[in-house]
XYZ file of C-alpha atoms in Angstrom:
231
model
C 0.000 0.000 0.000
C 0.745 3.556 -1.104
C 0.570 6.260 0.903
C 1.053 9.960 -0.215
C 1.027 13.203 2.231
C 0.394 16.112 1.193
C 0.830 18.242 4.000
C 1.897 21.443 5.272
C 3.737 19.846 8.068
C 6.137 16.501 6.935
C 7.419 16.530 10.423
C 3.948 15.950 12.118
C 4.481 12.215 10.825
C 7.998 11.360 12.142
C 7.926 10.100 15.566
C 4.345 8.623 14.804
C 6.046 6.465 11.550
C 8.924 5.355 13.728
C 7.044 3.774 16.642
C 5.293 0.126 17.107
C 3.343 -1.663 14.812
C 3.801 0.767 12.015
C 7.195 1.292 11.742
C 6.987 -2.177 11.689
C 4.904 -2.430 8.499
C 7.305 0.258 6.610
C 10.089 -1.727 7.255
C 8.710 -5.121 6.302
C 7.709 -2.590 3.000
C 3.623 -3.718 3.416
C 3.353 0.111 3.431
C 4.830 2.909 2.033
C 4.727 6.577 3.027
C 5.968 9.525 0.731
C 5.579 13.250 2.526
C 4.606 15.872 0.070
C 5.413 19.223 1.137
C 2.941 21.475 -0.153
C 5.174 24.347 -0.093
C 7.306 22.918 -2.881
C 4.860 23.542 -5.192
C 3.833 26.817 -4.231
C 4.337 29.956 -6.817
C 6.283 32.819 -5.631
C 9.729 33.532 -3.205
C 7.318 33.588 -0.479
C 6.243 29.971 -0.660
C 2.363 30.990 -0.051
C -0.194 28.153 -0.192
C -3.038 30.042 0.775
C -5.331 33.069 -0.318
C -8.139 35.169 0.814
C -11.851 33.620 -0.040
C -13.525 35.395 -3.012
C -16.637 37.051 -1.027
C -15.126 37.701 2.079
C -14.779 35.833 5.147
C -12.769 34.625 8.513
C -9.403 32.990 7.728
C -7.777 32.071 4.626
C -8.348 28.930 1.967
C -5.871 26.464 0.438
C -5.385 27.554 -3.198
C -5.714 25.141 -5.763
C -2.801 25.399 -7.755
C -0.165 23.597 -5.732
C -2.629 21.081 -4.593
C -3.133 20.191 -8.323
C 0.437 19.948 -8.874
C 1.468 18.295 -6.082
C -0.676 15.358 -6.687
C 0.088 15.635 -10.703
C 3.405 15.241 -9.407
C 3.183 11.376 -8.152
C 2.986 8.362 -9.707
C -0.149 6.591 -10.371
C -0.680 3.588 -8.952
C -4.258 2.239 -9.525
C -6.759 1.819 -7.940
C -6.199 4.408 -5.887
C -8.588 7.318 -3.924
C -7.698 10.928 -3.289
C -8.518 11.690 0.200
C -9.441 15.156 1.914
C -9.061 15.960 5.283
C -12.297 17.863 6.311
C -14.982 18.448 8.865
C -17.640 18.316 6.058
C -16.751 14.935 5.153
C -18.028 11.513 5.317
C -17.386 9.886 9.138
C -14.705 7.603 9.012
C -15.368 4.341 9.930
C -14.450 0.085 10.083
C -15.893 -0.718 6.219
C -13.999 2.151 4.835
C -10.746 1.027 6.158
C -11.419 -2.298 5.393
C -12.291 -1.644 1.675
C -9.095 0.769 1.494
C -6.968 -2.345 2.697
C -8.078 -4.585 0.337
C -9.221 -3.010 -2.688
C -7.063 0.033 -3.200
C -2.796 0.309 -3.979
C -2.541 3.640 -3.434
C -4.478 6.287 -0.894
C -3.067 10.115 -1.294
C -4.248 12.207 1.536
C -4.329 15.992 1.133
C -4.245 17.125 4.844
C -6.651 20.899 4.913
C -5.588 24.233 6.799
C -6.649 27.061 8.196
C -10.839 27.395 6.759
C -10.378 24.727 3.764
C -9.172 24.817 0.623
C -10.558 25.892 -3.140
C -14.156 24.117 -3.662
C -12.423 23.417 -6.925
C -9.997 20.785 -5.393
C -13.108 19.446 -3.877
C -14.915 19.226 -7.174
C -12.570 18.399 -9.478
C -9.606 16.277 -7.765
C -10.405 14.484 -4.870
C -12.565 11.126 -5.078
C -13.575 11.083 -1.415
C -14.062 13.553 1.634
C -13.672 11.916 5.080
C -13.975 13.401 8.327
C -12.923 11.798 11.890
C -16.355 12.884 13.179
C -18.512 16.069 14.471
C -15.904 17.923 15.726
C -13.178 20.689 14.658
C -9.038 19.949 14.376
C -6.783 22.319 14.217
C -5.388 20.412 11.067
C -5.946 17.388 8.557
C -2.942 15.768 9.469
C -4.327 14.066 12.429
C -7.644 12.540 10.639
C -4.800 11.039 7.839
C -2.517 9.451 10.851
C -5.329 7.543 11.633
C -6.244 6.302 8.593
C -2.553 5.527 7.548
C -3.050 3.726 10.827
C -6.198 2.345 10.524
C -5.715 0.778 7.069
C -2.199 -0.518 7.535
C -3.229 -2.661 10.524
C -5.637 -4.432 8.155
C -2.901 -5.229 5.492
C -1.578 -8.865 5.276
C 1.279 -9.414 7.794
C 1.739 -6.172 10.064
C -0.772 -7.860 13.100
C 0.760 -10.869 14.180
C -2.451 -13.038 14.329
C -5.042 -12.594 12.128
C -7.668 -14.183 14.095
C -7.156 -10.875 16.377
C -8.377 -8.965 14.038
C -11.382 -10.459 13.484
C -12.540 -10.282 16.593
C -12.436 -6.400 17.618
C -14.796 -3.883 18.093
C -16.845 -3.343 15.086
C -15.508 -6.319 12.306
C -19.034 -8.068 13.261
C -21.131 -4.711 13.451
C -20.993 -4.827 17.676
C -18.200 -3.465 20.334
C -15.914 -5.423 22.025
C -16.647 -7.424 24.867
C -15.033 -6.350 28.438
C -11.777 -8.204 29.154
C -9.757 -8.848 31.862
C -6.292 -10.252 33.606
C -4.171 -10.917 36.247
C -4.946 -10.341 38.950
C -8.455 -11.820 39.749
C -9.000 -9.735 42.023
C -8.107 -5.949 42.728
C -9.579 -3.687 45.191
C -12.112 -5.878 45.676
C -13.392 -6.216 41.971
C -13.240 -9.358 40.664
C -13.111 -11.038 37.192
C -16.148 -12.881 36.061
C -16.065 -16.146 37.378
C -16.998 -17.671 33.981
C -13.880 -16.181 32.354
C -12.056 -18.503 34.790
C -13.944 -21.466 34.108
C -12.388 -23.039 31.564
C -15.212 -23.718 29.624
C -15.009 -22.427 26.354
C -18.374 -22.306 25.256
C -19.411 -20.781 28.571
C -16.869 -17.683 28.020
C -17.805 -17.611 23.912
C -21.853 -17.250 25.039
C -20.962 -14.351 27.789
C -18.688 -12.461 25.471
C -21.276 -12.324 22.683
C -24.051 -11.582 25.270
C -21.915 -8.972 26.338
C -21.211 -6.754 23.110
C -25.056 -7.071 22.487
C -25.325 -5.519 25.666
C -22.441 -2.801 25.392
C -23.376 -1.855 21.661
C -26.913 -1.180 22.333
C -26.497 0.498 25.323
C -23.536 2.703 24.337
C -24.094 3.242 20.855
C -28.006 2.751 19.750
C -26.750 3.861 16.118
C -24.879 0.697 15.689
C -27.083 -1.030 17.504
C -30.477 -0.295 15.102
C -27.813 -1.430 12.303
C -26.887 -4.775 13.794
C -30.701 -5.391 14.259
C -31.571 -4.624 10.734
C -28.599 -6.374 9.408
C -30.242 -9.526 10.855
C -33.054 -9.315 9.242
């Protein structure tokens, strides 16, 4: 997997590339990363990526022309999707991840500033807006950590077992049970006594009984999917 960054800030990526399971993955080369200053491609002395908005308005927009070049700049390696950063995008979530992991070669992530960049960009360059949720960031390079995270952990070979995978929070639509170790007891709170039974099918039926239980209770919107899922 392919992964381009085009960013304001290259350095925002280098302790996070360098540390556990990814690091990992770029040196076993199941991912790649290539940081894309956006400056490079910028068009006077002063190295200025952004302008005022036509119409007025707080803050300053992305301009269009080094965005378009920057990308223009890489090699294409299909399929691939070109990725915004924003809060107006769609939530990012398990599928979307999991479809990037096994479907695509190559993800480039523009990472937005300041109030956004050129609806042009928008309209004309990128295949996919994605958001981290209903909430503000000071920048887009913290939504595309986490899916340079997010997908990588899905490819072939960077988790150790892949059974692990399978059983997290979301892969079967619910969240993950509660779990639990040494010691069985602390302060008084002890570990379900079925967890210590031994009994396999005992511990499968409570863990299932428990993400029904923790998925509608803590998040009715996956729960309502689950249930019509079933159907």
């Amino acid at each position: 997997m392919q992964f381009d960054i085009i960013t304001l800030f290259p350095d925002f990526f280098t302790s996070p590339l360098q540390s556990g399971l990814l690091a990992k993955a770029l040196e076993r080369d199941i991912a790649r990363v290539n940081l894309v200053n956006l400056r490079d491609f910028a068009h006077d002395k002063h190295r200025r990526v952004d302008d005022e908005p036509y119409g007025g308005g707080v803050g300053m927009l992305l301009k269009p022309e080094p965005i378009f070049e920057a990308i223009e700049s890489l090699a294409t390696l299909p399929p691939r999707e070109i990725l915004l950063m924003t809060p107006q995008g769609e939530p990012l979530n398990q599928a979307l991840l999991k479809t990037w992991a096994s479907s695509y070669q190559q993800l480039i992530l523009i990472c937005g500033h300041y109030e956004g960049v050129d609806e042009r960009v928008c309209q004309h360059l990128v295949t996919r807006e994605v958001s981290l949720g209903d909430f503000v960031l000071t920048c887009g390079e913290i939504p595309a950590l986490a899916i340079i995270n997010g997908v990588t952990r899905l490819l072939p070979g960077t988790v150790g077992k892949a059974e692990s995978l399978k059983l997290e929070s979301f892969e079967a639509g619910l969240l993950d049970y509660p779990q639990y170790t040494r010691p069985p007891v602390f302060r008084g709170w002890q570990v379900p006594p079925v967890l210590r039974s031994g009994n396999h099918q005992d511990i499968a039926d409570w863990r299932y009984q428990q993400q029904l239980h923790r998925t509608k209770e803590r998040r009715p919107d996956l729960w309502q999917k689950w249930l019509e899922e079933q159907d």
